[in-house]
Amino acid sequence: MASHSTLFISPQNLSSNFSSLFYYSPQSLTFRTKKSSSLSLTTTKPRRLSLSVSASHSLQALIFDCDGVILESEHLHREAYNDAFAYLNVRCPSSSQPLNWDLQFYDVLQNLIGGGKPKMRWYFKEHGWPSSTIFETPPESDEERAKLIDTLQDWKTERYKEIIKSGTVEPRPGVLRLMDEAKAAGKMLAVCSAATKSSVVLCLENLIGMERFKGLDCFLAGDDVKEKKPDPLIYLTAAKRLGVSEKDCLVVEDSVIGLQAATKAGMSCVITYTSSTADQDFKDSIAIYPDLSNVRLSDLELLLQNKIAAS
């Protein structure tokens, strides 16, 4: 009759249904539970018993959106769009005046569609393609429409750069301190924005400074991915470039579009809302803040640990 060996273990991740007692012999492995049941595995040859517990996840990379997170910029973008529409005399069929996106409409639009070119393309499809100094009559071909969108976006971007360079724009509270805390703690730092690369680079150089910008472990803009937020591609790409698991990343966003992109990528997300996003549904975030002035790196690490433990 084969002898049995008895092994006692008590790893924290075993279910309470098990008494942490099991019996092993070269022919069989039996788990005894507190209930009147057992699970037995029988082998025909001696096998080596091995137990492995997967390493727990922890915060390795902190990823920031740019517009709305590093700076409260949507009103600046709206100003730049309206300046472009006026300068290029963009008139939709339903209006005799140059197009002007008012504050209330733009709050809805920018939370509905990510990226400047997709915003304009959606608007013109809904309200009719406009005449302008670029095309005296509304463009009809895909090529002409693409040229209109590209020209408007280029002019708007240059105007936005002028506003940023004016020196009147400052980063949102707590952003720089939190970036510095993360770097000092050996965490990877990234910025992922749906905006055009040239405008994001300008914002980062002027608002976080060249040293912090060059110290980023990853920087991605709308030009770097084929799909815009809420598609998760930009965050999946960031995790790949950083060489970390999505579960070890924490994203800081300001809108539901960004939140959806992060969660679809399998990342946890905290929200630092703005006046235009405050009423959005952020139920899938792990924390919601008015800004980052009172948020420490240790707070975010604990939030991510609790999120992982709960899942």
Backbone as numpy.savetxt, mean C-alpha at the origin, in Angstrom:
# Nx Ny Nz CAx CAy CAz Cx Cy Cz
6.95 -58.19 21.44 6.10 -57.01 21.44 7.00 -55.76 21.44
6.75 -54.84 20.54 7.60 -53.66 20.40 7.44 -52.76 21.61
8.57 -52.19 22.03 8.52 -51.25 23.16 8.11 -49.88 22.66
7.61 -49.05 23.60 7.18 -47.68 23.28 8.05 -46.68 24.02
8.29 -45.56 23.36 8.97 -44.43 24.01 7.96 -43.34 24.26
8.11 -42.64 25.35 7.18 -41.55 25.70 7.91 -40.22 25.66
7.30 -39.23 24.98 7.90 -37.90 24.83 6.89 -36.85 25.23
7.29 -35.94 26.08 6.41 -34.85 26.50 6.86 -33.55 25.82
5.90 -32.87 25.21 6.18 -31.57 24.60 5.05 -30.61 24.92
5.34 -29.33 24.85 4.27 -28.34 25.10 4.53 -27.06 24.30
4.64 -27.18 22.97 4.79 -25.95 22.19 3.55 -25.09 22.28
3.75 -23.79 22.25 2.64 -22.87 22.44 1.60 -22.94 21.35
2.02 -23.41 20.17 1.07 -23.37 19.06 0.29 -24.67 18.90
0.40 -25.59 19.88 -0.45 -26.78 19.83 -1.83 -26.45 20.37
-2.87 -27.01 19.76 -4.23 -26.78 20.22 -4.41 -27.32 21.63
-5.28 -26.68 22.38 -5.56 -27.12 23.75 -6.28 -28.46 23.78
-6.75 -28.93 22.63 -7.40 -30.24 22.57 -6.41 -31.38 22.82
-5.12 -31.08 22.63 -4.11 -32.13 22.81 -3.49 -32.03 24.18
-3.21 -33.17 24.76 -2.60 -33.21 26.09 -1.10 -33.08 26.03
-0.55 -32.87 24.79 0.89 -32.77 24.57 1.59 -34.08 24.91
0.85 -35.19 24.89 1.44 -36.50 25.16 1.22 -37.38 23.95
2.29 -37.97 23.41 2.08 -38.93 22.35 3.11 -40.04 22.49
2.79 -41.18 21.85 3.62 -42.39 21.94 4.22 -42.70 20.59
5.46 -43.09 20.57 6.14 -43.38 19.31 6.88 -44.70 19.41
6.74 -45.49 18.36 7.53 -46.71 18.18 7.90 -46.80 16.72
8.84 -47.64 16.33 9.18 -47.76 14.92 8.00 -48.15 14.04
6.96 -48.73 14.62 5.81 -49.15 13.82 4.64 -48.19 13.86
4.55 -47.37 14.90 3.35 -46.53 15.00 3.64 -45.24 15.75
2.83 -44.24 15.45 2.86 -42.94 16.13 1.44 -42.62 16.54
1.18 -42.47 17.84 -0.17 -42.23 18.34 -0.23 -40.94 19.12
-1.15 -40.05 18.75 -1.44 -38.84 19.51 -2.64 -39.11 20.39
-2.53 -38.85 21.67 -3.65 -39.00 22.59 -4.20 -37.62 22.91
-5.48 -37.44 22.78 -6.10 -36.15 23.10 -6.83 -36.25 24.42
-7.25 -35.07 24.91 -8.01 -35.05 26.15 -9.38 -35.67 25.95
-9.83 -35.67 24.71 -11.10 -36.32 24.42 -10.85 -37.81 24.20
-11.92 -38.57 24.13 -11.79 -40.03 23.99 -11.56 -40.38 22.53
-10.45 -39.91 21.99 -10.11 -40.21 20.61 -8.61 -40.16 20.46
-8.11 -40.75 19.41 -6.69 -40.70 19.14 -6.46 -40.78 17.65
-5.31 -40.32 17.22 -4.94 -40.36 15.82 -3.69 -41.19 15.71
-3.73 -42.26 14.92 -2.60 -43.16 14.81 -2.09 -43.21 13.38
-0.79 -43.25 13.24 -0.15 -43.44 11.95 0.73 -44.68 12.04
0.58 -45.60 11.12 1.34 -46.85 11.15 2.30 -46.90 9.98
3.52 -47.26 10.24 4.52 -47.37 9.19 5.06 -48.78 9.13
5.63 -49.13 8.01 6.19 -50.47 7.84 7.69 -50.47 8.07
8.30 -49.27 8.01 9.73 -49.16 8.26 9.97 -48.11 9.33
11.07 -48.22 10.05 11.38 -47.19 11.04 11.51 -45.84 10.36
10.92 -44.81 10.97 11.01 -43.46 10.44 11.54 -42.52 11.51
12.22 -41.50 11.07 12.70 -40.49 12.01 11.59 -39.49 12.27
11.34 -39.21 13.52 10.31 -38.25 13.90 10.94 -36.87 13.98
10.33 -35.92 13.26 10.85 -34.55 13.31 9.70 -33.59 13.54
9.92 -32.62 14.37 8.94 -31.58 14.63 9.52 -30.25 14.21
8.71 -29.44 13.53 9.19 -28.11 13.14 8.09 -27.09 13.40
8.48 -25.97 13.91 7.56 -24.87 14.15 8.03 -23.70 13.30
7.15 -23.19 12.41 7.54 -22.12 11.51 7.85 -20.85 12.28
8.85 -20.15 11.79 9.25 -18.91 12.45 8.12 -17.89 12.35
7.90 -17.14 13.41 6.84 -16.16 13.40 7.25 -14.97 12.55
6.25 -14.31 11.98 6.51 -13.13 11.17 6.67 -11.91 12.07
7.39 -10.93 11.58 7.58 -9.69 12.32 7.79 -8.56 11.32
7.70 -7.34 11.80 7.84 -6.19 10.92 9.27 -6.09 10.39
9.40 -6.22 9.09 10.71 -6.08 8.44 10.76 -4.89 7.49
9.60 -4.51 6.94 9.59 -3.41 5.98 8.38 -2.50 6.23
8.65 -1.21 6.28 7.61 -0.20 6.44 7.48 0.53 5.10
6.26 0.51 4.54 6.04 1.04 3.19 5.05 2.21 3.26
5.46 3.35 2.74 4.63 4.55 2.74 4.07 4.83 1.35
2.79 5.19 1.30 2.28 5.87 0.12 2.87 7.29 0.17
2.75 8.03 -0.92 3.28 9.40 -0.92 2.17 10.43 -0.74
1.38 10.63 -1.78 0.31 11.64 -1.71 -0.72 11.27 -0.66
-0.94 12.18 0.29 -1.90 11.95 1.36 -1.28 11.36 2.60
-0.09 10.77 2.47 0.60 10.15 3.62 1.83 10.97 4.00
2.76 11.12 3.06 3.95 11.92 3.32 3.60 13.41 3.27
2.72 13.76 2.36 2.22 15.14 2.31 0.73 15.11 1.97
0.01 16.08 2.49 -1.41 16.20 2.16 -1.49 17.00 0.86
-1.61 16.28 -0.25 -1.31 16.88 -1.55 -2.50 16.97 -2.50
-3.63 16.37 -2.15 -4.70 16.29 -3.14 -5.17 17.67 -3.60
-5.23 18.64 -2.69 -5.64 19.98 -3.12 -4.61 20.61 -4.05
-3.33 20.19 -3.90 -2.29 20.69 -4.80 -2.44 20.07 -6.19
-2.77 18.77 -6.22 -3.00 18.11 -7.51 -4.20 18.73 -8.22
-5.25 19.00 -7.47 -6.46 19.59 -8.07 -6.15 20.95 -8.67
-5.38 21.73 -7.93 -4.97 23.05 -8.43 -4.19 22.92 -9.74
-3.28 21.94 -9.78 -2.45 21.75 -10.98 -3.28 21.27 -12.16
-4.24 20.37 -11.92 -5.13 19.92 -13.01 -5.93 21.09 -13.57
-6.52 21.88 -12.69 -7.35 22.99 -13.13 -6.53 24.04 -13.89
-5.28 24.24 -13.47 -4.40 25.15 -14.21 -4.12 24.61 -15.61
-3.94 23.29 -15.71 -3.70 22.67 -17.02 -4.93 22.80 -17.91
-6.10 22.54 -17.35 -7.34 22.64 -18.14 -7.54 24.07 -18.65
-7.24 25.06 -17.81 -7.42 26.46 -18.20 -6.39 26.87 -19.25
-5.13 26.51 -19.04 -4.07 26.91 -19.96 -4.27 26.30 -21.34
-4.73 25.04 -21.40 -4.91 24.35 -22.67 -6.36 24.41 -23.16
-7.16 25.24 -22.47 -8.54 25.53 -22.88 -9.35 24.23 -23.13
-9.33 23.37 -22.13 -10.02 22.08 -22.22 -11.51 22.28 -21.94
-12.34 22.04 -22.96 -13.79 22.26 -22.84 -14.55 21.00 -23.22
-15.30 20.47 -22.28 -16.14 19.31 -22.57 -17.40 19.76 -23.31
-18.07 18.86 -24.05 -19.22 19.24 -24.87 -20.34 19.93 -24.11
-20.48 19.64 -22.83 -21.60 20.18 -22.05 -21.31 21.56 -21.47
-20.11 22.13 -21.72 -19.74 23.39 -21.10 -19.03 24.31 -22.09
-19.27 25.59 -21.93 -18.58 26.59 -22.75 -17.35 27.14 -22.04
-17.14 26.73 -20.80 -16.01 27.19 -20.01 -14.96 26.09 -19.86
-13.70 26.45 -19.64 -12.67 25.43 -19.41 -13.06 24.54 -18.22
-12.71 23.30 -18.32 -13.02 22.33 -17.26 -12.40 22.76 -15.94
-13.18 22.61 -14.86 -12.68 22.93 -13.52 -13.26 21.93 -12.54
-12.38 21.17 -11.90 -12.83 20.19 -10.92 -12.93 20.88 -9.56
-14.15 20.98 -9.02 -14.29 21.63 -7.72 -13.88 20.67 -6.61
-13.75 21.19 -5.40 -13.22 20.42 -4.28 -14.06 19.19 -3.98
-15.37 19.36 -3.93 -16.25 18.25 -3.59 -16.16 17.13 -4.63
-16.15 17.50 -5.91 -16.06 16.49 -6.96 -14.71 15.78 -6.92
-13.64 16.55 -6.74 -12.31 15.95 -6.78 -12.09 15.00 -5.61
-12.68 15.31 -4.45 -12.59 14.39 -3.32 -13.17 13.02 -3.68
-14.28 13.03 -4.40 -14.90 11.78 -4.83 -14.05 11.11 -5.89
-13.61 11.87 -6.88 -12.85 11.32 -8.00 -11.54 10.70 -7.56
-10.78 11.39 -6.72 -9.47 10.89 -6.35 -9.55 9.67 -5.43
-10.69 9.48 -4.79 -10.89 8.28 -3.98 -11.55 7.14 -4.76
-11.93 7.45 -5.99 -12.55 6.44 -6.86 -11.53 5.82 -7.80
-10.62 6.65 -8.32 -9.68 6.21 -9.35 -8.28 6.68 -9.01
-7.33 5.76 -9.01 -5.94 6.09 -8.73 -5.18 6.46 -9.99
-4.27 7.43 -9.88 -3.46 7.82 -11.02 -4.11 8.92 -11.84
-3.28 9.88 -12.33 -3.81 11.04 -13.05 -4.40 10.71 -14.40
-3.68 9.94 -15.20 -4.18 9.61 -16.54 -5.49 8.81 -16.48
-5.58 7.79 -15.61 -6.87 7.08 -15.49 -8.01 7.99 -15.05
-7.71 8.99 -14.19 -8.75 9.93 -13.75 -9.33 10.69 -14.95
-8.43 11.25 -15.77 -8.89 12.04 -16.92 -9.59 11.16 -17.95
-9.05 9.99 -18.21 -9.67 9.11 -19.19 -11.08 8.73 -18.75
-11.23 8.42 -17.47 -12.57 8.08 -16.96 -13.50 9.27 -17.11
-13.04 10.46 -16.75 -13.90 11.64 -16.79 -14.36 11.94 -18.21
-13.44 11.87 -19.16 -13.80 12.19 -20.55 -14.72 11.13 -21.16
-14.59 9.90 -20.74 -15.50 8.86 -21.21 -16.91 9.11 -20.67
-17.00 9.63 -19.46 -18.29 9.88 -18.84 -18.95 11.17 -19.33
-18.14 12.20 -19.59 -18.69 13.53 -19.88 -18.42 14.01 -21.31
-17.77 13.17 -22.09 -17.48 13.53 -23.47 -16.06 14.03 -23.64
-15.41 13.62 -24.73 -14.03 14.05 -24.98 -14.03 15.52 -25.37
-13.06 16.30 -24.86 -13.11 17.75 -25.00 -12.37 18.28 -26.22
-12.71 19.49 -26.56 -11.87 20.26 -27.47 -10.80 20.95 -26.63
-9.75 21.45 -27.30 -8.66 22.07 -26.57 -7.72 22.74 -27.56
-6.67 23.37 -27.05 -5.67 23.92 -27.95 -4.84 22.81 -28.59
-4.94 21.60 -28.05 -4.23 20.45 -28.61 -4.99 19.92 -29.83
-6.31 19.78 -29.69 -7.19 19.37 -30.79 -8.40 20.30 -30.80
-8.59 21.01 -31.91 -9.70 21.96 -31.98 -11.05 21.27 -31.85
-11.13 20.05 -32.36 -12.34 19.24 -32.20 -12.02 18.05 -31.33
-13.02 17.52 -30.62 -12.76 16.38 -29.73 -12.09 15.22 -30.46
-11.02 14.68 -29.90 -10.31 13.57 -30.56 -11.20 12.33 -30.64
-11.09 11.60 -31.74 -11.92 10.42 -31.96 -11.12 9.12 -31.95
-9.90 9.17 -32.41 -9.09 7.95 -32.46 -8.42 7.70 -31.11
-8.08 6.44 -30.86 -7.37 6.09 -29.62 -6.03 6.80 -29.54
-5.37 6.94 -30.69 -4.06 7.60 -30.71 -4.18 9.07 -30.32
-5.17 9.75 -30.86 -5.37 11.17 -30.53 -5.77 11.35 -29.07
-6.61 10.47 -28.58 -7.03 10.55 -27.18 -5.87 10.31 -26.23
-5.02 9.36 -26.60 -3.84 9.10 -25.78 -2.91 10.31 -25.77
-2.77 10.98 -26.93 -1.92 12.17 -27.00 -2.49 13.30 -26.13
-3.81 13.47 -26.15 -4.45 14.47 -25.32 -4.17 14.21 -23.84
-4.39 12.99 -23.41 -4.18 12.62 -22.01 -2.71 12.83 -21.62
-1.79 12.38 -22.48 -0.36 12.51 -22.18 0.05 13.98 -22.06
-0.45 14.81 -22.97 -0.08 16.23 -22.96 -0.61 16.93 -21.72
-1.86 16.65 -21.37 -2.44 17.23 -20.17 -1.69 16.81 -18.92
-1.36 15.51 -18.85 -0.66 15.00 -17.67 0.74 15.61 -17.56
1.42 15.76 -18.69 2.77 16.36 -18.66 2.71 17.81 -18.17
1.73 18.58 -18.68 1.60 19.98 -18.28 1.23 20.07 -16.80
0.29 19.23 -16.39 -0.13 19.22 -14.98 1.05 18.87 -14.07
1.87 17.90 -14.47 3.01 17.48 -13.66 4.01 18.61 -13.49
4.28 19.34 -14.56 5.21 20.48 -14.47 4.66 21.56 -13.55
3.36 21.79 -13.64 2.75 22.79 -12.74 2.82 22.33 -11.29
2.58 21.05 -11.05 2.66 20.50 -9.70 4.07 20.65 -9.14
5.07 20.43 -9.99 6.45 20.59 -9.55 6.73 22.02 -9.10
6.18 22.98 -9.84 6.37 24.37 -9.46 5.79 24.65 -8.08
4.63 24.06 -7.80 3.99 24.26 -6.48 4.85 23.66 -5.38
5.37 22.45 -5.62 6.20 21.78 -4.60 7.49 22.57 -4.37
8.08 23.08 -5.44 9.34 23.81 -5.33 9.17 25.16 -4.66
7.95 25.61 -4.52 7.70 26.95 -3.97 8.14 27.08 -2.51
8.30 25.94 -1.83 8.73 25.96 -0.44 7.60 26.13 0.56
6.39 26.11 0.07 5.23 26.31 0.96 4.64 25.00 1.46
5.15 23.88 0.97 4.58 22.55 1.29 5.48 21.85 2.31
4.88 21.26 3.33 5.63 20.54 4.36 5.10 19.11 4.50
5.95 18.18 4.99 5.48 16.82 5.22 4.45 16.77 6.34
3.63 15.75 6.34 2.62 15.60 7.39 3.29 15.27 8.73
2.63 15.58 9.83 3.23 15.38 11.16 3.62 13.92 11.41
4.83 13.75 11.96 5.29 12.44 12.40 5.95 11.58 11.35
5.84 11.94 10.07 6.36 11.10 9.00 7.87 10.95 9.07
8.59 12.06 9.16 10.05 12.00 9.15 10.58 11.26 10.38
10.00 11.54 11.54 10.44 10.85 12.76 10.25 9.35 12.64
9.09 8.92 12.12 8.81 7.49 11.99 9.76 6.84 10.99
10.06 7.51 9.89 11.04 6.99 8.94 12.40 6.81 9.60
12.81 7.79 10.37 14.12 7.72 11.04 14.13 6.61 12.08
13.04 6.43 12.81 12.96 5.34 13.79 13.11 3.99 13.11
12.43 3.83 11.98 12.48 2.56 11.26 13.90 2.26 10.78
14.55 3.25 10.20 15.92 3.06 9.72 16.87 2.74 10.86
16.73 3.46 11.97 17.60 3.24 13.12 17.43 1.85 13.70
16.23 1.29 13.55 15.94 -0.05 14.09 16.29 -1.15 13.08
16.83 -0.78 11.93 17.23 -1.78 10.94 16.10 -2.28 10.07
14.98 -1.56 10.06 13.86 -1.95 9.21 14.08 -1.42 7.79
13.55 -2.13 6.82 13.61 -1.64 5.45 12.51 -0.60 5.24
12.79 0.36 4.38 11.90 1.49 4.18 11.63 1.64 2.68
10.35 1.82 2.34 9.97 1.94 0.94 8.88 2.98 0.76
8.79 3.52 -0.46 7.70 4.41 -0.86 7.09 3.86 -2.14
5.77 3.70 -2.14 5.04 3.19 -3.30 3.89 4.13 -3.62
3.97 4.82 -4.74 2.97 5.81 -5.10 2.42 5.56 -6.49
1.14 5.85 -6.68 0.52 5.70 -8.00 0.81 6.88 -8.90
1.39 7.95 -8.36 1.67 9.15 -9.14 2.85 8.92 -10.08
3.04 9.85 -11.02 4.15 9.73 -11.95 5.48 9.86 -11.20
6.48 9.14 -11.71 7.76 9.08 -11.00 8.39 10.45 -10.81
8.36 11.28 -11.83 9.01 12.59 -11.73 8.41 13.44 -10.62
7.08 13.39 -10.47 6.45 14.20 -9.43 6.72 13.63 -8.04
6.77 12.29 -7.93 7.06 11.68 -6.63 8.50 11.95 -6.22
9.42 11.82 -7.17 10.83 12.11 -6.87 10.98 13.54 -6.36
10.32 14.46 -7.03 10.39 15.86 -6.62 9.86 16.05 -5.20
8.72 15.42 -4.91 8.14 15.52 -3.56 9.09 14.98 -2.51
9.65 13.82 -2.78 10.52 13.18 -1.79 11.80 13.97 -1.58
12.40 14.46 -2.67 13.63 15.25 -2.53 13.40 16.52 -1.72
12.24 17.14 -1.91 11.96 18.41 -1.25 11.38 18.25 0.15
10.69 17.13 0.40 9.97 16.99 1.67 10.66 16.08 2.68
11.30 15.00 2.23 11.99 14.14 3.19 13.51 14.34 3.13
13.97 15.04 2.10 15.40 15.33 1.99 16.14 14.27 1.19
17.24 14.67 0.59 18.00 13.78 -0.28 18.56 12.58 0.47
19.02 12.78 1.69 19.63 11.67 2.44 18.61 10.56 2.70
17.41 10.92 3.15 16.38 9.91 3.39 15.93 9.28 2.07
15.81 10.10 1.03 15.37 9.57 -0.26 16.36 8.53 -0.79
17.64 8.86 -0.75 18.65 7.92 -1.23 18.76 6.70 -0.33
18.32 6.84 0.93 18.38 5.71 1.86 17.21 4.74 1.76
16.23 5.04 0.90 15.10 4.13 0.72 15.58 2.79 0.16
15.03 1.71 0.67 15.38 0.38 0.17 14.61 0.02 -1.09
13.50 0.72 -1.32 12.70 0.50 -2.52 11.85 1.74 -2.77
11.78 2.12 -4.04 10.94 3.26 -4.43 10.24 2.90 -5.75
8.90 2.91 -5.72 8.13 2.58 -6.91 7.08 3.65 -7.14
6.90 4.02 -8.42 5.87 4.99 -8.79 4.95 4.37 -9.83
3.95 5.14 -10.23 2.97 4.62 -11.17 3.58 4.17 -12.49
4.70 4.78 -12.87 5.37 4.42 -14.12 5.97 3.02 -14.07
6.20 2.50 -12.86 6.94 1.24 -12.71 6.07 -0.01 -12.78
4.76 0.15 -12.75 3.86 -1.02 -12.79 2.75 -0.79 -13.81
2.23 -1.86 -14.35 1.21 -1.76 -15.40 -0.16 -1.45 -14.83
-0.41 -1.87 -13.60 -1.73 -1.68 -12.99 -1.64 -0.71 -11.82
-2.62 0.16 -11.72 -2.66 1.15 -10.63 -3.44 0.60 -9.44
-3.22 1.23 -8.28 -4.03 0.91 -7.11 -5.50 1.16 -7.46
-6.43 0.34 -7.03 -6.36 -0.66 -5.96 -5.78 -2.02 -6.36
-5.27 -2.15 -7.59 -4.57 -3.39 -7.92 -3.35 -3.52 -7.00
-3.05 -4.72 -6.53 -1.96 -4.89 -5.56 -0.57 -4.96 -6.16
-0.44 -4.83 -7.49 0.83 -5.09 -8.16 1.98 -4.27 -7.59
1.74 -3.00 -7.29 2.85 -2.16 -6.82 3.40 -2.66 -5.49
2.52 -3.16 -4.62 2.99 -3.67 -3.33 3.60 -5.06 -3.45
3.07 -5.88 -4.33 3.68 -7.19 -4.58 5.08 -7.02 -5.16
5.23 -6.05 -6.06 6.54 -5.77 -6.65 7.52 -5.28 -5.60
7.04 -4.45 -4.69 7.90 -3.93 -3.62 8.40 -5.07 -2.73
7.51 -5.96 -2.34 7.92 -7.09 -1.48 8.97 -7.94 -2.17
8.79 -8.14 -3.47 9.75 -8.95 -4.23 11.11 -8.27 -4.27
11.12 -6.97 -4.52 12.39 -6.25 -4.59 13.06 -6.17 -3.24
12.27 -6.07 -2.18 12.83 -6.02 -0.84 13.29 -7.39 -0.36
12.75 -8.44 -0.98 13.11 -9.80 -0.59 12.49 -10.24 0.71
11.27 -9.77 0.99 10.60 -10.12 2.24 9.20 -10.66 1.94
8.66 -11.36 2.89 7.28 -11.85 2.78 6.31 -10.68 2.91
5.19 -10.78 2.20 4.16 -9.74 2.31 3.68 -9.59 3.74
3.68 -10.69 4.49 3.19 -10.66 5.88 4.14 -9.89 6.80
5.37 -9.68 6.35 6.34 -8.95 7.16 6.39 -7.47 6.79
5.47 -7.05 5.92 5.40 -5.64 5.51 4.22 -4.95 6.18
4.39 -3.70 6.48 3.30 -2.87 6.99 3.21 -1.62 6.13
2.01 -1.37 5.60 1.79 -0.25 4.68 1.10 0.90 5.41
1.52 2.11 5.10 0.85 3.31 5.61 0.14 3.98 4.44
-1.18 4.04 4.49 -2.00 4.60 3.42 -2.95 5.64 3.98
-3.60 6.38 3.07 -4.55 7.40 3.50 -5.94 7.21 2.92
-6.10 6.28 1.98 -7.38 6.14 1.28 -7.78 4.68 1.17
-9.05 4.45 0.86 -9.54 3.09 0.72 -8.94 2.42 -0.51
-8.62 3.19 -1.55 -7.96 2.61 -2.73 -6.61 2.02 -2.35
-5.83 2.77 -1.60 -4.54 2.27 -1.15 -4.68 1.11 -0.20
-5.66 1.18 0.69 -5.92 0.09 1.63 -6.25 -1.19 0.87
-7.08 -1.10 -0.15 -7.43 -2.28 -0.93 -6.21 -2.87 -1.63
-5.35 -2.01 -2.16 -4.13 -2.49 -2.82 -3.25 -3.25 -1.84
-3.10 -2.71 -0.63 -2.25 -3.35 0.37 -2.81 -4.69 0.82
-4.10 -4.71 1.16 -4.69 -5.95 1.67 -4.77 -7.03 0.59
-5.02 -6.63 -0.66 -5.02 -7.61 -1.75 -3.63 -8.21 -1.96
-2.60 -7.46 -1.57 -1.23 -7.96 -1.66 -0.86 -8.85 -0.47
-1.79 -8.97 0.49 -1.52 -9.78 1.67 -0.77 -9.04 2.76
-0.79 -7.71 2.69 -0.08 -6.89 3.67 -1.05 -6.24 4.65
-0.58 -6.04 5.85 -1.36 -5.28 6.83 -1.18 -3.80 6.53
-2.18 -3.00 6.92 -2.17 -1.59 6.56 -2.73 -0.74 7.69
-2.06 0.37 7.98 -2.59 1.37 8.89 -2.97 2.60 8.06
-3.97 3.31 8.54 -4.48 4.48 7.82 -4.16 5.76 8.57
-3.65 6.75 7.86 -3.53 8.10 8.38 -4.33 8.98 7.43
-5.58 9.22 7.79 -6.54 9.82 6.86 -6.33 11.32 6.70
-6.91 11.84 5.62 -6.89 13.27 5.36 -8.32 13.80 5.42
-8.49 15.08 5.24 -9.83 15.67 5.28 -10.73 15.11 4.18
-10.14 14.70 3.07 -10.94 14.18 1.96 -11.20 12.68 2.05
-10.51 11.98 2.95 -10.71 10.52 3.06 -11.27 10.11 4.42
-11.49 11.06 5.30 -11.87 10.73 6.69 -13.14 9.90 6.80
-14.06 10.05 5.85 -15.34 9.35 5.94 -15.34 8.00 5.22
-14.22 7.56 4.72 -14.17 6.29 4.00 -14.20 5.10 4.96
-14.52 3.94 4.40 -14.64 2.71 5.20 -13.27 2.04 5.29
-12.66 2.11 6.46 -11.33 1.55 6.67 -11.36 0.31 7.55
-12.43 -0.45 7.48 -12.60 -1.58 8.39 -11.51 -2.65 8.23
-10.88 -2.72 7.06 -9.86 -3.74 6.82 -8.47 -3.31 7.27
-8.35 -2.10 7.79 -7.05 -1.65 8.31 -6.87 -2.17 9.73
-5.63 -2.15 10.21 -5.38 -2.61 11.58 -5.30 -1.45 12.56
-5.28 -0.22 12.03 -5.33 0.97 12.90 -5.65 2.19 12.02
-6.28 3.19 12.64 -6.65 4.41 11.93 -6.19 5.61 12.77
-5.44 6.51 12.13 -4.91 7.68 12.83 -5.23 8.95 12.04
-5.41 10.08 12.73 -5.56 11.36 12.03 -4.25 11.81 11.40
-3.14 11.45 12.04 -1.79 11.67 11.49 -0.83 10.80 12.29
0.46 10.92 12.02 1.44 10.03 12.65 2.20 10.69 13.79
1.72 11.83 14.26 2.47 12.59 15.26 2.67 11.82 16.56
1.73 10.94 16.93 1.85 10.20 18.18 2.06 8.71 17.96
2.44 8.34 16.76 2.63 6.92 16.42 4.13 6.60 16.42
4.49 5.57 17.19 5.88 5.13 17.28 6.07 3.81 16.54
7.31 3.52 16.20 7.61 2.26 15.53 7.18 1.08 16.39
7.39 1.18 17.69 7.01 0.09 18.59 5.50 -0.16 18.56
4.71 0.89 18.36 3.26 0.74 18.24 2.92 -0.10 17.01
3.58 0.20 15.91 3.32 -0.52 14.65 3.78 -1.97 14.73
4.91 -2.21 15.39 5.39 -3.58 15.55 4.39 -4.41 16.35
3.86 -3.83 17.42 2.89 -4.54 18.24 1.60 -4.81 17.47
1.15 -3.82 16.69 -0.05 -4.00 15.88 0.11 -5.17 14.91
1.27 -5.24 14.25 1.49 -6.31 13.28 1.59 -7.66 13.97
2.25 -7.72 15.10 2.34 -8.97 15.85 0.95 -9.46 16.25
0.12 -8.56 16.74 -1.25 -8.94 17.15 -2.08 -9.39 15.95
-1.87 -8.73 14.81 -2.59 -9.11 13.61 -2.21 -10.52 13.17
-0.93 -10.81 13.16 -0.44 -12.13 12.76 -0.93 -13.20 13.74
-0.88 -12.89 15.04 -1.32 -13.85 16.06 -2.80 -14.16 15.91
-3.59 -13.14 15.58 -5.04 -13.33 15.45 -5.40 -14.14 14.22
-4.54 -14.09 13.22 -4.85 -14.81 11.96 -4.27 -16.21 11.96
